[in-house]
Amino acid sequence: MSIEFVKLAIADDHPLFRAALIQAAKKSLPLSEIIEAESFDSIIDVIQENPDIELIFLDLNMPGNDGFTGLATIRNAYPDIQVVMVSATEEANIINRAIDLGASGYIPKSASLDEISDAIDFVLDGETWLPPGINLSTETPSEEKEIAEKLSKLTPAQYRVLQMIADGLLNKQIAYEMNIQEPTVKNHVSAILQKFEVNNRTQASTLFQKLKQTPFNHSTIQ
């Protein structure tokens, strides 16, 4: 592989798996700079402090990452960063959803160091890496692809407004949280409804909530 230096981040709350990812990354990219994060909030801070990050390994079930919302958030705000999801679950439908929502690969925590190194090489070469035996869904279009396409149309500010709508905040509360005027929030909401092709904020919220739907929760899968 021609790439010699890559700055990448590993976002996972389990030190042992972070160590495995670091070992695999150093094998593929001996000159790489690797930054670690233990929560979703901290990985966002890392991205903001290191705008030249090219690759992130994101734990699907780390603190602050609610379902696929973390993936969607990074893909919206930082579309040039490649995101590889990592998780203990190996269910094909979850893997397909991750790819449909913009992940460049999916690494189960049972993967060997060689497989993780292969995944890094694949992704940095512009390919999508999947666990052996997993094929991308042929359903066209999938609901996740449709949601991803709609999310990609939102500006970062509109995306944040949508997140708050999904959390049940009113326009006045959103304006306070974002330190903007309420008419500006209303304009964002109107743009969201138009881009999502829905009639009201409840319908927009329902679509966003689908990102949180996974067959596990933080207490069952680590």
Coordinates of C-alpha atoms in Angstrom, one line a residue:
M1 CA 0.0 0.0 0.0
S2 CA 1.4 3.4 -1.0
I3 CA 0.0 5.3 2.0
E4 CA 2.7 5.8 4.6
F5 CA 1.3 8.2 7.2
V6 CA -2.3 8.4 8.3
K7 CA -3.8 10.1 11.4
L8 CA -6.5 7.9 12.8
A9 CA -8.7 7.7 15.9
I10 CA -10.0 4.7 17.9
A11 CA -13.2 5.4 19.7
D12 CA -13.9 2.4 22.0
D13 CA -14.5 2.2 25.8
H14 CA -12.8 -1.2 26.1
P15 CA -9.0 -0.8 26.6
L16 CA -8.2 -4.4 25.4
F17 CA -9.9 -3.9 22.1
R18 CA -8.4 -0.4 21.6
A19 CA -5.0 -2.1 22.2
A20 CA -5.8 -4.7 19.5
L21 CA -6.8 -2.0 17.0
I22 CA -3.7 0.0 17.8
Q23 CA -1.5 -3.1 17.2
A24 CA -3.3 -3.9 13.9
A25 CA -3.0 -0.2 12.8
K26 CA 0.7 -0.1 13.5
K27 CA 1.2 -3.3 11.5
S28 CA -0.5 -1.7 8.5
L29 CA 0.6 1.8 9.1
P30 CA 3.8 1.9 11.1
L31 CA 4.2 5.6 10.8
S32 CA 0.6 6.4 11.7
E33 CA -0.5 8.7 14.5
I34 CA -3.2 7.1 16.6
I35 CA -5.5 9.0 19.0
E36 CA -7.7 7.2 21.5
A37 CA -11.2 8.1 22.8
E38 CA -13.4 6.4 25.4
S39 CA -16.8 8.0 24.6
F40 CA -18.6 9.6 21.7
D41 CA -18.3 13.1 23.1
S42 CA -14.6 12.7 23.4
I43 CA -14.2 11.5 19.8
I44 CA -16.0 14.6 18.7
D45 CA -13.5 16.7 20.7
V46 CA -10.7 14.7 19.1
I47 CA -12.0 15.4 15.6
Q48 CA -12.4 19.1 16.3
E49 CA -8.8 19.3 17.6
N50 CA -7.4 17.2 14.8
P51 CA -9.1 18.2 11.5
D52 CA -6.6 16.1 9.5
I53 CA -7.9 12.8 10.9
E54 CA -8.7 10.5 8.0
L55 CA -10.0 7.3 9.6
I56 CA -12.1 6.6 12.8
F57 CA -12.8 3.2 14.3
L58 CA -16.2 3.8 16.1
D59 CA -17.6 1.4 18.6
L60 CA -21.3 0.9 17.9
N61 CA -22.1 0.6 21.6
M62 CA -19.8 3.0 23.3
P63 CA -21.0 5.6 25.9
G64 CA -22.8 8.4 24.1
N65 CA -23.3 6.5 20.9
D66 CA -27.0 5.7 20.6
G67 CA -27.4 3.1 17.9
F68 CA -26.2 4.6 14.6
T69 CA -26.6 8.2 15.6
G70 CA -22.9 8.5 16.2
L71 CA -22.1 7.3 12.7
A72 CA -24.7 9.6 11.2
T73 CA -23.4 12.6 13.1
I74 CA -19.8 12.1 12.0
R75 CA -20.9 11.4 8.4
N76 CA -22.9 14.6 8.4
A77 CA -20.4 17.0 10.0
Y78 CA -17.2 15.4 8.7
P79 CA -18.0 13.7 5.4
D80 CA -14.3 13.3 4.4
I81 CA -13.5 11.1 7.4
Q82 CA -13.9 7.4 6.8
V83 CA -15.7 5.6 9.6
V84 CA -15.3 1.9 10.4
M85 CA -17.8 0.5 12.8
V86 CA -16.7 -2.0 15.4
S87 CA -19.0 -4.1 17.6
A88 CA -19.4 -7.4 19.4
T89 CA -22.5 -8.1 17.3
E90 CA -22.1 -9.9 14.0
E91 CA -25.7 -9.9 12.8
A92 CA -25.8 -9.4 9.1
N93 CA -28.7 -6.9 9.2
I94 CA -26.8 -4.7 11.6
I95 CA -23.7 -4.8 9.4
N96 CA -25.8 -3.9 6.3
R97 CA -27.4 -1.0 8.1
A98 CA -24.0 0.4 9.1
I99 CA -22.8 0.2 5.5
D100 CA -26.0 1.7 4.1
L101 CA -25.6 4.6 6.6
G102 CA -22.2 5.4 5.3
A103 CA -19.7 3.3 7.2
S104 CA -16.6 2.2 5.2
G105 CA -16.3 -1.1 7.0
Y106 CA -17.5 -3.2 9.9
I107 CA -15.2 -5.1 12.2
P108 CA -16.6 -7.6 14.7
K109 CA -14.7 -7.8 18.0
S110 CA -14.0 -11.4 17.3
A111 CA -11.8 -10.4 14.3
S112 CA -8.1 -11.4 14.3
L113 CA -5.3 -8.9 14.1
D114 CA -4.7 -9.9 10.5
E115 CA -8.3 -9.3 9.6
I116 CA -8.2 -5.9 11.3
S117 CA -5.1 -5.0 9.3
D118 CA -6.7 -6.2 6.1
A119 CA -9.7 -4.0 6.9
I120 CA -7.5 -0.9 7.4
D121 CA -5.8 -1.6 4.0
F122 CA -9.1 -2.1 2.3
V123 CA -10.7 1.1 3.6
L124 CA -7.7 3.3 2.9
D125 CA -7.7 1.9 -0.6
G126 CA -11.3 3.1 -1.0
E127 CA -12.9 -0.3 -0.6
T128 CA -15.5 -1.4 1.8
W129 CA -14.4 -4.1 4.3
L130 CA -16.9 -6.7 5.6
P131 CA -16.4 -9.8 7.8
P132 CA -15.9 -13.0 5.9
G133 CA -19.2 -14.5 4.8
I134 CA -21.1 -11.3 5.0
N135 CA -22.6 -9.9 1.7
L136 CA -24.1 -6.5 1.2
S137 CA -27.8 -6.5 1.0
T138 CA -29.2 -6.3 -2.5
E139 CA -32.4 -4.6 -1.4
T140 CA -32.9 -1.4 -3.4
P141 CA -33.4 1.0 -1.9
S142 CA -33.1 0.2 1.8
E143 CA -34.7 2.4 4.4
E144 CA -31.2 3.2 5.8
K145 CA -30.0 4.3 2.4
E146 CA -33.0 6.6 2.1
I147 CA -32.4 8.1 5.5
A148 CA -28.7 8.5 4.8
E149 CA -29.5 10.3 1.6
K150 CA -31.8 12.7 3.4
L151 CA -29.4 13.3 6.2
S152 CA -26.6 14.1 3.7
K153 CA -28.8 17.1 2.5
L154 CA -28.8 18.7 6.0
T155 CA -26.3 21.3 7.0
P156 CA -24.6 20.6 10.4
A157 CA -26.9 23.2 12.0
Q158 CA -30.0 21.5 10.6
Y159 CA -28.7 18.2 11.7
R160 CA -28.3 19.4 15.2
V161 CA -31.8 20.9 15.2
L162 CA -33.2 17.5 14.0
Q163 CA -31.4 15.8 16.9
M164 CA -33.0 18.1 19.4
I165 CA -36.4 17.7 17.7
A166 CA -36.0 13.9 18.1
D167 CA -35.1 14.5 21.8
G168 CA -38.4 16.3 22.2
L169 CA -37.2 19.9 22.5
L170 CA -39.4 22.8 21.5
N171 CA -38.2 25.6 19.2
K172 CA -37.6 27.9 22.1
Q173 CA -35.4 25.3 23.9
I174 CA -33.5 24.6 20.7
A175 CA -32.9 28.3 20.2
Y176 CA -31.5 28.5 23.7
E177 CA -29.3 25.4 23.3
M178 CA -27.8 26.6 20.0
N179 CA -27.7 30.3 21.0
I180 CA -29.7 31.4 18.0
Q181 CA -33.0 33.2 17.5
E182 CA -36.3 31.3 17.5
P183 CA -37.1 32.4 13.9
T184 CA -33.8 30.9 12.8
V185 CA -34.8 27.6 14.4
K186 CA -38.2 27.8 12.6
N187 CA -36.3 28.2 9.3
H188 CA -34.1 25.2 10.0
V189 CA -37.2 23.1 10.9
S190 CA -38.9 24.1 7.6
A191 CA -35.7 23.2 5.7
I192 CA -35.6 19.8 7.5
L193 CA -39.2 19.0 6.6
Q194 CA -38.6 19.9 3.0
K195 CA -35.4 17.9 2.7
F196 CA -36.9 14.9 4.5
E197 CA -40.1 15.2 2.4
V198 CA -42.3 15.0 5.5
N199 CA -45.2 17.2 6.7
N200 CA -44.4 17.7 10.3
R201 CA -41.6 17.5 12.9
T202 CA -43.1 14.3 14.4
Q203 CA -42.5 12.5 11.1
A204 CA -39.0 13.9 10.9
S205 CA -38.3 12.8 14.5
T206 CA -39.6 9.3 13.7
L207 CA -37.2 8.9 10.8
F208 CA -34.3 10.0 13.0
Q209 CA -35.3 7.7 15.8
K210 CA -34.8 4.8 13.5
L211 CA -31.1 5.3 13.8
K212 CA -31.4 4.4 17.4
Q213 CA -33.1 1.1 16.8
T214 CA -30.8 -1.8 17.3
P215 CA -31.6 -5.3 18.6
F216 CA -29.5 -4.6 21.7
N217 CA -28.8 -2.0 24.3
H218 CA -25.8 -0.7 26.2
S219 CA -26.4 -3.3 29.0
T220 CA -26.5 -6.4 26.8
I221 CA -23.7 -6.0 24.3
Q222 CA -20.3 -4.7 25.0

